Structures are given as C-alpha cells and as structure tokens.
mmCIF file with all atom_site columns, C-alpha atoms in Angstrom:
data_model
loop_
_atom_site.group_PDB
_atom_site.id
_atom_site.type_symbol
_atom_site.label_atom_id
_atom_site.label_alt_id
_atom_site.label_comp_id
_atom_site.label_asym_id
_atom_site.label_entity_id
_atom_site.label_seq_id
_atom_site.pdbx_PDB_ins_code
_atom_site.Cartn_x
_atom_site.Cartn_y
_atom_site.Cartn_z
_atom_site.occupancy
_atom_site.B_iso_or_equiv
_atom_site.pdbx_formal_charge
_atom_site.auth_seq_id
_atom_site.auth_comp_id
_atom_site.auth_asym_id
_atom_site.auth_atom_id
_atom_site.pdbx_PDB_model_num
ATOM 1   C CA . MET A 1 1   ? 6.318   -155.503 122.509 1.00 46.00 ? 1   MET A CA 1
ATOM 2   C CA . LEU A 1 2   ? 5.819   -154.031 119.040 1.00 45.00 ? 2   LEU A CA 1
ATOM 3   C CA . ARG A 1 3   ? 2.792   -156.238 118.467 1.00 49.00 ? 3   ARG A CA 1
ATOM 4   C CA . LYS A 1 4   ? 1.176   -155.038 121.718 1.00 52.00 ? 4   LYS A CA 1
ATOM 5   C CA . THR A 1 5   ? 1.831   -151.445 120.717 1.00 47.00 ? 5   THR A CA 1
ATOM 6   C CA . PHE A 1 6   ? -0.022  -152.031 117.461 1.00 47.00 ? 6   PHE A CA 1
ATOM 7   C CA . VAL A 1 7   ? -2.949  -153.376 119.493 1.00 48.00 ? 7   VAL A CA 1
ATOM 8   C CA . ILE A 1 8   ? -3.006  -150.508 121.991 1.00 55.00 ? 8   ILE A CA 1
ATOM 9   C CA . ILE A 1 9   ? -2.845  -147.665 119.473 1.00 54.00 ? 9   ILE A CA 1
ATOM 10  C CA . PRO A 1 10  ? -5.977  -148.689 117.499 1.00 48.00 ? 10  PRO A CA 1
ATOM 11  C CA . ILE A 1 11  ? -7.883  -149.256 120.744 1.00 53.00 ? 11  ILE A CA 1
ATOM 12  C CA . VAL A 1 12  ? -7.024  -145.770 121.967 1.00 48.00 ? 12  VAL A CA 1
ATOM 13  C CA . LEU A 1 13  ? -8.005  -144.290 118.613 1.00 45.00 ? 13  LEU A CA 1
ATOM 14  C CA . LEU A 1 14  ? -11.287 -146.215 118.628 1.00 44.00 ? 14  LEU A CA 1
ATOM 15  C CA . ALA A 1 15  ? -11.997 -145.024 122.155 1.00 48.00 ? 15  ALA A CA 1
ATOM 16  C CA . LEU A 1 16  ? -11.414 -141.423 121.142 1.00 45.00 ? 16  LEU A CA 1
ATOM 17  C CA . THR A 1 17  ? -13.547 -141.811 118.016 1.00 46.00 ? 17  THR A CA 1
ATOM 18  C CA . GLY A 1 18  ? -16.266 -143.616 119.953 1.00 48.00 ? 18  GLY A CA 1
ATOM 19  C CA . CYS A 1 19  ? -16.397 -140.887 122.564 1.00 45.00 ? 19  CYS A CA 1
ATOM 20  C CA . SER A 1 20  ? -16.965 -138.126 120.050 1.00 44.00 ? 20  SER A CA 1
ATOM 21  C CA . ASN A 1 21  ? -19.537 -140.118 118.049 1.00 44.00 ? 21  ASN A CA 1
ATOM 22  C CA . THR A 1 22  ? -21.460 -141.085 121.191 1.00 44.00 ? 22  THR A CA 1
ATOM 23  C CA . LYS A 1 23  ? -21.684 -137.475 122.326 1.00 43.00 ? 23  LYS A CA 1
ATOM 24  C CA . THR A 1 24  ? -22.973 -136.457 118.892 1.00 42.00 ? 24  THR A CA 1
ATOM 25  C CA . LYS A 1 25  ? -25.577 -139.247 118.971 1.00 43.00 ? 25  LYS A CA 1
ATOM 26  C CA . GLU A 1 26  ? -26.718 -138.309 122.489 1.00 44.00 ? 26  GLU A CA 1
ATOM 27  C CA . THR A 1 27  ? -27.044 -134.663 121.471 1.00 42.00 ? 27  THR A CA 1
ATOM 28  C CA . ALA A 1 28  ? -29.015 -135.628 118.383 1.00 42.00 ? 28  ALA A CA 1
ATOM 29  C CA . GLN A 1 29  ? -31.326 -137.921 120.391 1.00 43.00 ? 29  GLN A CA 1
ATOM 30  C CA . THR A 1 30  ? -32.080 -135.469 123.173 1.00 45.00 ? 30  THR A CA 1
ATOM 31  C CA . GLY A 1 31  ? -32.028 -132.383 120.989 1.00 45.00 ? 31  GLY A CA 1
ATOM 32  C CA . ALA A 1 32  ? -30.110 -130.562 123.693 1.00 44.00 ? 32  ALA A CA 1
ATOM 33  C CA . ALA A 1 33  ? -26.800 -128.884 123.248 1.00 39.00 ? 33  ALA A CA 1
ATOM 34  C CA . PRO A 1 34  ? -23.940 -130.154 125.370 1.00 38.00 ? 34  PRO A CA 1
ATOM 35  C CA . SER A 1 35  ? -23.456 -128.196 128.549 1.00 37.00 ? 35  SER A CA 1
ATOM 36  C CA . ILE A 1 36  ? -20.956 -125.387 128.321 1.00 35.00 ? 36  ILE A CA 1
ATOM 37  C CA . GLY A 1 37  ? -18.822 -124.134 131.166 1.00 37.00 ? 37  GLY A CA 1
ATOM 38  C CA . ALA A 1 38  ? -15.307 -123.947 132.422 1.00 37.00 ? 38  ALA A CA 1
ATOM 39  C CA . PRO A 1 39  ? -14.158 -127.024 134.304 1.00 40.00 ? 39  PRO A CA 1
ATOM 40  C CA . ALA A 1 40  ? -13.287 -126.720 137.951 1.00 40.00 ? 40  ALA A CA 1
ATOM 41  C CA . ALA A 1 41  ? -9.696  -125.988 138.833 1.00 41.00 ? 41  ALA A CA 1
ATOM 42  C CA . PRO A 1 42  ? -7.756  -129.218 139.321 1.00 43.00 ? 42  PRO A CA 1
ATOM 43  C CA . GLY A 1 43  ? -7.755  -130.299 142.931 1.00 43.00 ? 43  GLY A CA 1
ATOM 44  C CA . GLY A 1 44  ? -9.889  -127.363 143.965 1.00 43.00 ? 44  GLY A CA 1
ATOM 45  C CA . ALA A 1 45  ? -13.460 -127.100 145.064 1.00 42.00 ? 45  ALA A CA 1
ATOM 46  C CA . PRO A 1 46  ? -16.071 -127.097 142.319 1.00 41.00 ? 46  PRO A CA 1
ATOM 47  C CA . THR A 1 47  ? -16.779 -123.615 141.066 1.00 41.00 ? 47  THR A CA 1
ATOM 48  C CA . ALA A 1 48  ? -20.356 -124.184 139.943 1.00 43.00 ? 48  ALA A CA 1
ATOM 49  C CA . THR A 1 49  ? -23.211 -126.230 141.269 1.00 46.00 ? 49  THR A CA 1
ATOM 50  C CA . ALA A 1 50  ? -26.155 -127.574 139.361 1.00 46.00 ? 50  ALA A CA 1
ATOM 51  C CA . SER A 1 51  ? -29.046 -125.193 139.394 1.00 47.00 ? 51  SER A CA 1
ATOM 52  C CA . PRO A 1 52  ? -32.520 -126.612 139.968 1.00 45.00 ? 52  PRO A CA 1
ATOM 53  C CA . GLN A 1 53  ? -33.433 -125.633 136.390 1.00 50.00 ? 53  GLN A CA 1
ATOM 54  C CA . ALA A 1 54  ? -30.596 -127.781 135.016 1.00 82.00 ? 54  ALA A CA 1
ATOM 55  C CA . CYS A 1 55  ? -31.871 -130.926 136.752 1.00 84.00 ? 55  CYS A CA 1
ATOM 56  C CA . PRO A 1 56  ? -34.969 -132.746 135.537 1.00 81.00 ? 56  PRO A CA 1
ATOM 57  C CA . THR A 1 57  ? -38.085 -132.966 137.678 1.00 84.00 ? 57  THR A CA 1
ATOM 58  C CA . GLY A 1 58  ? -38.575 -136.623 136.769 1.00 82.00 ? 58  GLY A CA 1
ATOM 59  C CA . LYS A 1 59  ? -36.428 -139.459 135.517 1.00 82.00 ? 59  LYS A CA 1
ATOM 60  C CA . THR A 1 60  ? -35.530 -138.970 131.859 1.00 80.00 ? 60  THR A CA 1
ATOM 61  C CA . ARG A 1 61  ? -33.719 -142.277 131.305 1.00 83.00 ? 61  ARG A CA 1
ATOM 62  C CA . LYS A 1 62  ? -34.559 -145.829 132.312 1.00 89.00 ? 62  LYS A CA 1
ATOM 63  C CA . LEU A 1 63  ? -32.378 -147.322 135.046 1.00 91.00 ? 63  LEU A CA 1
ATOM 64  C CA . ALA A 1 64  ? -30.348 -144.114 135.332 1.00 89.00 ? 64  ALA A CA 1
ATOM 65  C CA . LYS A 1 65  ? -29.179 -144.847 138.892 1.00 93.00 ? 65  LYS A CA 1
ATOM 66  C CA . THR A 1 66  ? -28.185 -148.428 138.049 1.00 93.00 ? 66  THR A CA 1
ATOM 67  C CA . ARG A 1 67  ? -26.325 -147.275 134.962 1.00 94.00 ? 67  ARG A CA 1
ATOM 68  C CA . PHE A 1 68  ? -24.608 -144.542 136.974 1.00 95.00 ? 68  PHE A CA 1
ATOM 69  C CA . VAL A 1 69  ? -23.410 -147.093 139.546 1.00 95.00 ? 69  VAL A CA 1
ATOM 70  C CA . ALA A 1 70  ? -22.059 -149.375 136.792 1.00 95.00 ? 70  ALA A CA 1
ATOM 71  C CA . ASN A 1 71  ? -20.228 -146.589 134.939 1.00 95.00 ? 71  ASN A CA 1
ATOM 72  C CA . ALA A 1 72  ? -18.808 -145.015 138.090 1.00 96.00 ? 72  ALA A CA 1
ATOM 73  C CA . GLY A 1 73  ? -17.650 -148.437 139.318 1.00 96.00 ? 73  GLY A CA 1
ATOM 74  C CA . LEU A 1 74  ? -15.881 -149.167 136.029 1.00 96.00 ? 74  LEU A CA 1
ATOM 75  C CA . ALA A 1 75  ? -14.203 -145.742 136.096 1.00 96.00 ? 75  ALA A CA 1
ATOM 76  C CA . ALA A 1 76  ? -13.057 -146.248 139.692 1.00 96.00 ? 76  ALA A CA 1
ATOM 77  C CA . GLY A 1 77  ? -11.841 -149.786 138.996 1.00 96.00 ? 77  GLY A CA 1
ATOM 78  C CA . ALA A 1 78  ? -9.837  -148.757 135.927 1.00 95.00 ? 78  ALA A CA 1
ATOM 79  C CA . PHE A 1 79  ? -8.287  -145.819 137.764 1.00 96.00 ? 79  PHE A CA 1
ATOM 80  C CA . LYS A 1 80  ? -7.287  -147.923 140.768 1.00 95.00 ? 80  LYS A CA 1
ATOM 81  C CA . ARG A 1 81  ? -5.991  -150.962 138.849 1.00 94.00 ? 81  ARG A CA 1
ATOM 82  C CA . TYR A 1 82  ? -4.080  -149.260 136.042 1.00 93.00 ? 82  TYR A CA 1
ATOM 83  C CA . ILE A 1 83  ? -3.148  -145.835 137.431 1.00 94.00 ? 83  ILE A CA 1
ATOM 84  C CA . TYR A 1 84  ? -3.247  -145.565 141.222 1.00 95.00 ? 84  TYR A CA 1
ATOM 85  C CA . ASP A 1 85  ? -1.899  -148.991 142.236 1.00 95.00 ? 85  ASP A CA 1
ATOM 86  C CA . PRO A 1 86  ? 0.984   -149.018 139.694 1.00 94.00 ? 86  PRO A CA 1
ATOM 87  C CA . PHE A 1 87  ? 1.865   -145.481 140.747 1.00 93.00 ? 87  PHE A CA 1
ATOM 88  C CA . ARG A 1 88  ? 2.006   -146.492 144.428 1.00 93.00 ? 88  ARG A CA 1
ATOM 89  C CA . LYS A 1 89  ? 4.183   -149.483 143.532 1.00 93.00 ? 89  LYS A CA 1
ATOM 90  C CA . GLY A 1 90  ? 6.626   -147.250 141.633 1.00 91.00 ? 90  GLY A CA 1
ATOM 91  C CA . ALA A 1 91  ? 5.894   -148.687 138.179 1.00 92.00 ? 91  ALA A CA 1
ATOM 92  C CA . PHE A 1 92  ? 6.019   -145.230 136.556 1.00 89.00 ? 92  PHE A CA 1
ATOM 93  C CA . LYS A 1 93  ? 9.540   -144.388 137.735 1.00 88.00 ? 93  LYS A CA 1
ATOM 94  C CA . SER A 1 94  ? 12.100  -144.174 134.926 1.00 85.00 ? 94  SER A CA 1
ATOM 95  C CA . ASP A 1 95  ? 14.296  -146.870 136.465 1.00 87.00 ? 95  ASP A CA 1
ATOM 96  C CA . ALA A 1 96  ? 11.411  -149.346 136.968 1.00 87.00 ? 96  ALA A CA 1
ATOM 97  C CA . LYS A 1 97  ? 11.211  -152.374 134.702 1.00 91.00 ? 97  LYS A CA 1
ATOM 98  C CA . GLY A 1 98  ? 8.509   -151.884 132.071 1.00 89.00 ? 98  GLY A CA 1
ATOM 99  C CA . HIS A 1 99  ? 7.763   -148.290 133.077 1.00 88.00 ? 99  HIS A CA 1
ATOM 100 C CA . LYS A 1 100 ? 6.974   -147.190 129.508 1.00 88.00 ? 100 LYS A CA 1
ATOM 101 C CA . ARG A 1 101 ? 4.441   -149.977 129.107 1.00 90.00 ? 101 ARG A CA 1
ATOM 102 C CA . ALA A 1 102 ? 2.895   -149.090 132.486 1.00 90.00 ? 102 ALA A CA 1
ATOM 103 C CA . ILE A 1 103 ? 2.519   -145.447 131.459 1.00 90.00 ? 103 ILE A CA 1
ATOM 104 C CA . VAL A 1 104 ? 0.979   -146.405 128.086 1.00 89.00 ? 104 VAL A CA 1
ATOM 105 C CA . LYS A 1 105 ? -1.502  -148.708 129.838 1.00 91.00 ? 105 LYS A CA 1
ATOM 106 C CA . ALA A 1 106 ? -2.252  -145.981 132.372 1.00 92.00 ? 106 ALA A CA 1
ATOM 107 C CA . GLY A 1 107 ? -2.928  -143.516 129.536 1.00 90.00 ? 107 GLY A CA 1
ATOM 108 C CA . ALA A 1 108 ? -5.319  -145.967 127.852 1.00 91.00 ? 108 ALA A CA 1
ATOM 109 C CA . ALA A 1 109 ? -6.995  -146.665 131.194 1.00 94.00 ? 109 ALA A CA 1
ATOM 110 C CA . GLY A 1 110 ? -7.283  -142.926 131.738 1.00 94.00 ? 110 GLY A CA 1
ATOM 111 C CA . LEU A 1 111 ? -9.167  -142.513 128.472 1.00 93.00 ? 111 LEU A CA 1
ATOM 112 C CA . PHE A 1 112 ? -11.445 -145.397 129.449 1.00 95.00 ? 112 PHE A CA 1
ATOM 113 C CA . THR A 1 113 ? -11.975 -143.779 132.862 1.00 96.00 ? 113 THR A CA 1
ATOM 114 C CA . LEU A 1 114 ? -12.878 -140.411 131.323 1.00 96.00 ? 114 LEU A CA 1
ATOM 115 C CA . ASP A 1 115 ? -15.375 -142.102 128.994 1.00 95.00 ? 115 ASP A CA 1
ATOM 116 C CA . GLN A 1 116 ? -17.008 -143.957 131.898 1.00 95.00 ? 116 GLN A CA 1
ATOM 117 C CA . LEU A 1 117 ? -17.170 -140.711 133.903 1.00 96.00 ? 117 LEU A CA 1
ATOM 118 C CA . ARG A 1 118 ? -18.864 -138.982 130.957 1.00 96.00 ? 118 ARG A CA 1
ATOM 119 C CA . ARG A 1 119 ? -21.434 -141.781 130.851 1.00 95.00 ? 119 ARG A CA 1
ATOM 120 C CA . ALA A 1 120 ? -21.898 -141.683 134.631 1.00 95.00 ? 120 ALA A CA 1
ATOM 121 C CA . LYS A 1 121 ? -22.494 -137.939 134.478 1.00 95.00 ? 121 LYS A CA 1
ATOM 122 C CA . ALA A 1 122 ? -25.100 -138.354 131.724 1.00 93.00 ? 122 ALA A CA 1
ATOM 123 C CA . ASN A 1 123 ? -26.900 -140.975 133.821 1.00 93.00 ? 123 ASN A CA 1
ATOM 124 C CA . ALA A 1 124 ? -26.718 -138.822 136.953 1.00 93.00 ? 124 ALA A CA 1
ATOM 125 C CA . GLN A 1 125 ? -28.242 -135.915 135.041 1.00 93.00 ? 125 GLN A CA 1
ATOM 126 C CA . ALA A 1 126 ? -31.181 -138.140 134.070 1.00 91.00 ? 126 ALA A CA 1
ATOM 127 C CA . ASP A 1 127 ? -32.175 -138.664 137.733 1.00 91.00 ? 127 ASP A CA 1
ATOM 128 C CA . PRO A 1 128 ? -33.356 -135.634 139.746 1.00 91.00 ? 128 PRO A CA 1
ATOM 129 C CA . THR A 1 129 ? -31.771 -136.666 143.064 1.00 90.00 ? 129 THR A CA 1
ATOM 130 C CA . LEU A 1 130 ? -28.455 -137.720 141.560 1.00 92.00 ? 130 LEU A CA 1
ATOM 131 C CA . CYS A 1 131 ? -28.354 -134.599 139.422 1.00 92.00 ? 131 CYS A CA 1
ATOM 132 C CA . ARG A 1 132 ? -28.762 -132.268 142.399 1.00 92.00 ? 132 ARG A CA 1
ATOM 133 C CA . MET A 1 133 ? -26.223 -134.086 144.562 1.00 92.00 ? 133 MET A CA 1
ATOM 134 C CA . LEU A 1 134 ? -23.626 -135.260 142.049 1.00 93.00 ? 134 LEU A CA 1
ATOM 135 C CA . SER A 1 135 ? -23.402 -132.689 139.246 1.00 91.00 ? 135 SER A CA 1
ATOM 136 C CA . ALA A 1 136 ? -20.747 -130.561 140.946 1.00 92.00 ? 136 ALA A CA 1
ATOM 137 C CA . PRO A 1 137 ? -18.660 -133.478 142.336 1.00 94.00 ? 137 PRO A CA 1
ATOM 138 C CA . LEU A 1 138 ? -18.725 -135.240 138.941 1.00 94.00 ? 138 LEU A CA 1
ATOM 139 C CA . GLN A 1 139 ? -17.720 -132.039 137.150 1.00 94.00 ? 139 GLN A CA 1
ATOM 140 C CA . ASN A 1 140 ? -14.807 -131.612 139.556 1.00 95.00 ? 140 ASN A CA 1
ATOM 141 C CA . LEU A 1 141 ? -13.809 -135.288 139.295 1.00 95.00 ? 141 LEU A CA 1
ATOM 142 C CA . SER A 1 142 ? -13.842 -135.144 135.490 1.00 95.00 ? 142 SER A CA 1
ATOM 143 C CA . ALA A 1 143 ? -11.642 -132.030 135.438 1.00 96.00 ? 143 ALA A CA 1
ATOM 144 C CA . VAL A 1 144 ? -9.153  -133.429 137.950 1.00 95.00 ? 144 VAL A CA 1
ATOM 145 C CA . MET A 1 145 ? -9.058  -136.822 136.218 1.00 95.00 ? 145 MET A CA 1
ATOM 146 C CA . LYS A 1 146 ? -8.548  -135.158 132.815 1.00 95.00 ? 146 LYS A CA 1
ATOM 147 C CA . ASN A 1 147 ? -5.582  -133.244 134.221 1.00 94.00 ? 147 ASN A CA 1
ATOM 148 C CA . ALA A 1 148 ? -3.999  -136.471 135.516 1.00 94.00 ? 148 ALA A CA 1
ATOM 149 C CA . VAL A 1 149 ? -4.670  -138.321 132.244 1.00 93.00 ? 149 VAL A CA 1
ATOM 150 C CA . ASP A 1 150 ? -3.256  -135.484 130.137 1.00 92.00 ? 150 ASP A CA 1
ATOM 151 C CA . ARG A 1 151 ? -0.050  -135.644 132.154 1.00 90.00 ? 151 ARG A CA 1
ATOM 152 C CA . LEU A 1 152 ? 0.124   -139.428 131.786 1.00 88.00 ? 152 LEU A CA 1
ATOM 153 C CA . LYS A 1 153 ? -0.369  -139.154 128.035 1.00 85.00 ? 153 LYS A CA 1
ATOM 154 C CA . GLY A 1 154 ? 2.613   -136.813 128.029 1.00 83.00 ? 154 GLY A CA 1
ATOM 155 C CA . GLY A 1 155 ? 4.651   -139.471 129.830 1.00 82.00 ? 155 GLY A CA 1
ATOM 156 C CA . ASN A 1 156 ? 4.598   -137.671 133.187 1.00 83.00 ? 156 ASN A CA 1
ATOM 157 C CA . ALA A 1 157 ? 3.143   -139.502 136.188 1.00 85.00 ? 157 ALA A CA 1
ATOM 158 C CA . ASP A 1 158 ? 2.598   -136.455 138.393 1.00 88.00 ? 158 ASP A CA 1
ATOM 159 C CA . PRO A 1 159 ? 2.097   -137.507 142.046 1.00 90.00 ? 159 PRO A CA 1
ATOM 160 C CA . THR A 1 160 ? 0.053   -134.397 142.810 1.00 93.00 ? 160 THR A CA 1
ATOM 161 C CA . ALA A 1 161 ? -2.329  -134.958 139.888 1.00 93.00 ? 161 ALA A CA 1
ATOM 162 C CA . ILE A 1 162 ? -2.791  -138.662 140.674 1.00 94.00 ? 162 ILE A CA 1
ATOM 163 C CA . GLY A 1 163 ? -3.344  -137.905 144.363 1.00 94.00 ? 163 GLY A CA 1
ATOM 164 C CA . ALA A 1 164 ? -5.863  -135.174 143.524 1.00 95.00 ? 164 ALA A CA 1
ATOM 165 C CA . ALA A 1 165 ? -7.718  -137.558 141.201 1.00 95.00 ? 165 ALA A CA 1
ATOM 166 C CA . SER A 1 166 ? -7.844  -140.227 143.909 1.00 95.00 ? 166 SER A CA 1
ATOM 167 C CA . GLY A 1 167 ? -9.153  -137.706 146.454 1.00 95.00 ? 167 GLY A CA 1
ATOM 168 C CA . ALA A 1 168 ? -11.813 -136.394 144.078 1.00 96.00 ? 168 ALA A CA 1
ATOM 169 C CA . LEU A 1 169 ? -12.880 -139.971 143.282 1.00 96.00 ? 169 LEU A CA 1
ATOM 170 C CA . GLU A 1 170 ? -13.306 -140.818 146.968 1.00 95.00 ? 170 GLU A CA 1
ATOM 171 C CA . LYS A 1 171 ? -15.232 -137.592 147.606 1.00 96.00 ? 171 LYS A CA 1
ATOM 172 C CA . THR A 1 172 ? -17.561 -138.407 144.709 1.00 95.00 ? 172 THR A CA 1
ATOM 173 C CA . ARG A 1 173 ? -17.945 -141.978 145.998 1.00 95.00 ? 173 ARG A CA 1
ATOM 174 C CA . SER A 1 174 ? -18.958 -140.633 149.422 1.00 95.00 ? 174 SER A CA 1
ATOM 175 C CA . THR A 1 175 ? -21.461 -138.174 147.950 1.00 94.00 ? 175 THR A CA 1
ATOM 176 C CA . ALA A 1 176 ? -22.928 -140.878 145.705 1.00 94.00 ? 176 ALA A CA 1
ATOM 177 C CA . GLY A 1 177 ? -23.333 -143.156 148.709 1.00 93.00 ? 177 GLY A CA 1
ATOM 178 C CA . SER A 1 178 ? -25.290 -140.482 150.571 1.00 92.00 ? 178 SER A CA 1
ATOM 179 C CA . ALA A 1 179 ? -27.481 -140.078 147.467 1.00 90.00 ? 179 ALA A CA 1
ATOM 180 C CA . GLY A 1 180 ? -28.304 -143.798 147.524 1.00 91.00 ? 180 GLY A CA 1
ATOM 181 C CA . ALA A 1 181 ? -26.066 -144.641 144.560 1.00 92.00 ? 181 ALA A CA 1
ATOM 182 C CA . GLY A 1 182 ? -22.920 -145.896 146.252 1.00 91.00 ? 182 GLY A CA 1
ATOM 183 C CA . PHE A 1 183 ? -20.511 -147.658 143.929 1.00 94.00 ? 183 PHE A CA 1
ATOM 184 C CA . LYS A 1 184 ? -17.609 -150.044 144.371 1.00 94.00 ? 184 LYS A CA 1
ATOM 185 C CA . ASP A 1 185 ? -14.581 -150.552 142.144 1.00 93.00 ? 185 ASP A CA 1
ATOM 186 C CA . LYS A 1 186 ? -15.462 -152.903 139.293 1.00 94.00 ? 186 LYS A CA 1
ATOM 187 C CA . ASN A 1 187 ? -12.881 -155.182 137.782 1.00 91.00 ? 187 ASN A CA 1
ATOM 188 C CA . VAL A 1 188 ? -12.084 -154.021 134.252 1.00 88.00 ? 188 VAL A CA 1
ATOM 189 C CA . PRO A 1 189 ? -10.810 -156.801 131.959 1.00 82.00 ? 189 PRO A CA 1
ATOM 190 C CA . SER A 1 190 ? -7.376  -155.980 130.565 1.00 78.00 ? 190 SER A CA 1
ATOM 191 C CA . ASN A 1 191 ? -8.629  -156.464 126.990 1.00 81.00 ? 191 ASN A CA 1
ATOM 192 C CA . MET A 1 192 ? -10.880 -153.428 127.463 1.00 81.00 ? 192 MET A CA 1
ATOM 193 C CA . ILE A 1 193 ? -7.794  -151.342 128.250 1.00 80.00 ? 193 ILE A CA 1
ATOM 194 C CA . GLY A 1 194 ? -5.576  -152.761 125.551 1.00 69.00 ? 194 GLY A CA 1
ATOM 195 C CA . GLY A 1 195 ? -3.439  -155.546 126.868 1.00 59.00 ? 195 GLY A CA 1
#
C-alpha cells in the first residue's frame, strides 16, 4: 500500500506540473492570452456563450475534430471508470473495503479528466463549428467537473457533485454528437491514472 502511494503521488504532481507547462507552451505558441472569465455555476446553465468573434473562421489546428473526440473520450472514460462507477457501487463509503484507495484513485482520475477536458476545449476552439456549438457546454462541464474533483481531493465523494458532473458530461456528449463530433468512453489504462 505504501509503495503504491509513492507511485501515485509523483504521478499526480507530474500531471499538475505538466498541465501548467502545457498551458504556458500553448500560450507562447499561439501568442494569445488564456481566456479569462468566471466559470459557470456548478450544475447550473452556462452563463456565457462563445461570441462569433471568439471562434475562428477557419480551422487553426490540424485534425482538431479528431483530437477533440479522442480527448473527450478519454475524459469520459476516466470519469466513468474511476469516479462514477465506483461511486455507484459504494466504494467511497467510509465502511467500504479500500475506500481510501478508491478516493485517491478517483482524485488522480479527476485530474486526468480535467487535463483531457482542457485539451478537448483547445481542440474545439480550433474548429469553427465545434467552437460555436461546444464552447459553452465545455466551459460548464469543466466547472462542474472541477467542483467534483476538488471535493474528491478533500476526501468527500459528494453525490450531488458527481451527479452534476455526470449530467454535464452527457449533455456535452449530446451536443458534440449534433455537431458531428460524437465521442464514446475510451478505456484509460490504469497506469495512466496511477495504479
């Protein structure tokens, strides 16, 4: 158990470091500042939609739709396998066997999910159609998912937050499907999550 903990902690730290370095690299490459704005209220409707000026008129990244589908599928797969399914099975309850390990894995999977959502959003913003249709749902999904992950990192598997994240994910999946970029849950190897 101690050995696995020493494996999970560096992976989480690398994921956090990798996320911040990637954002800096993307900003340096595009020359654009990261978008600024308050996230949508958890579980609520998105408060802002993408304006036509914020979306490109042509594709700004190769294979943006394909990359979006891959990233969104990985995010959905990690959420379902490591957060939603264990929650439904009662693995996060204090009297469940291995509940601490399940919560730690769910926290690591949550960080992975947030990173994949960030990448999916960047790819959606590189395609005019995806940008117009998915900017607001992805913003809402990211905010709701961050709320659920923050609670998991604190050791609290909040049913409302997990349910809201699942609902926002399915709404985004539906919108992506109508935009021609439907995605399915992708299997995430356990070594990518940390055990």
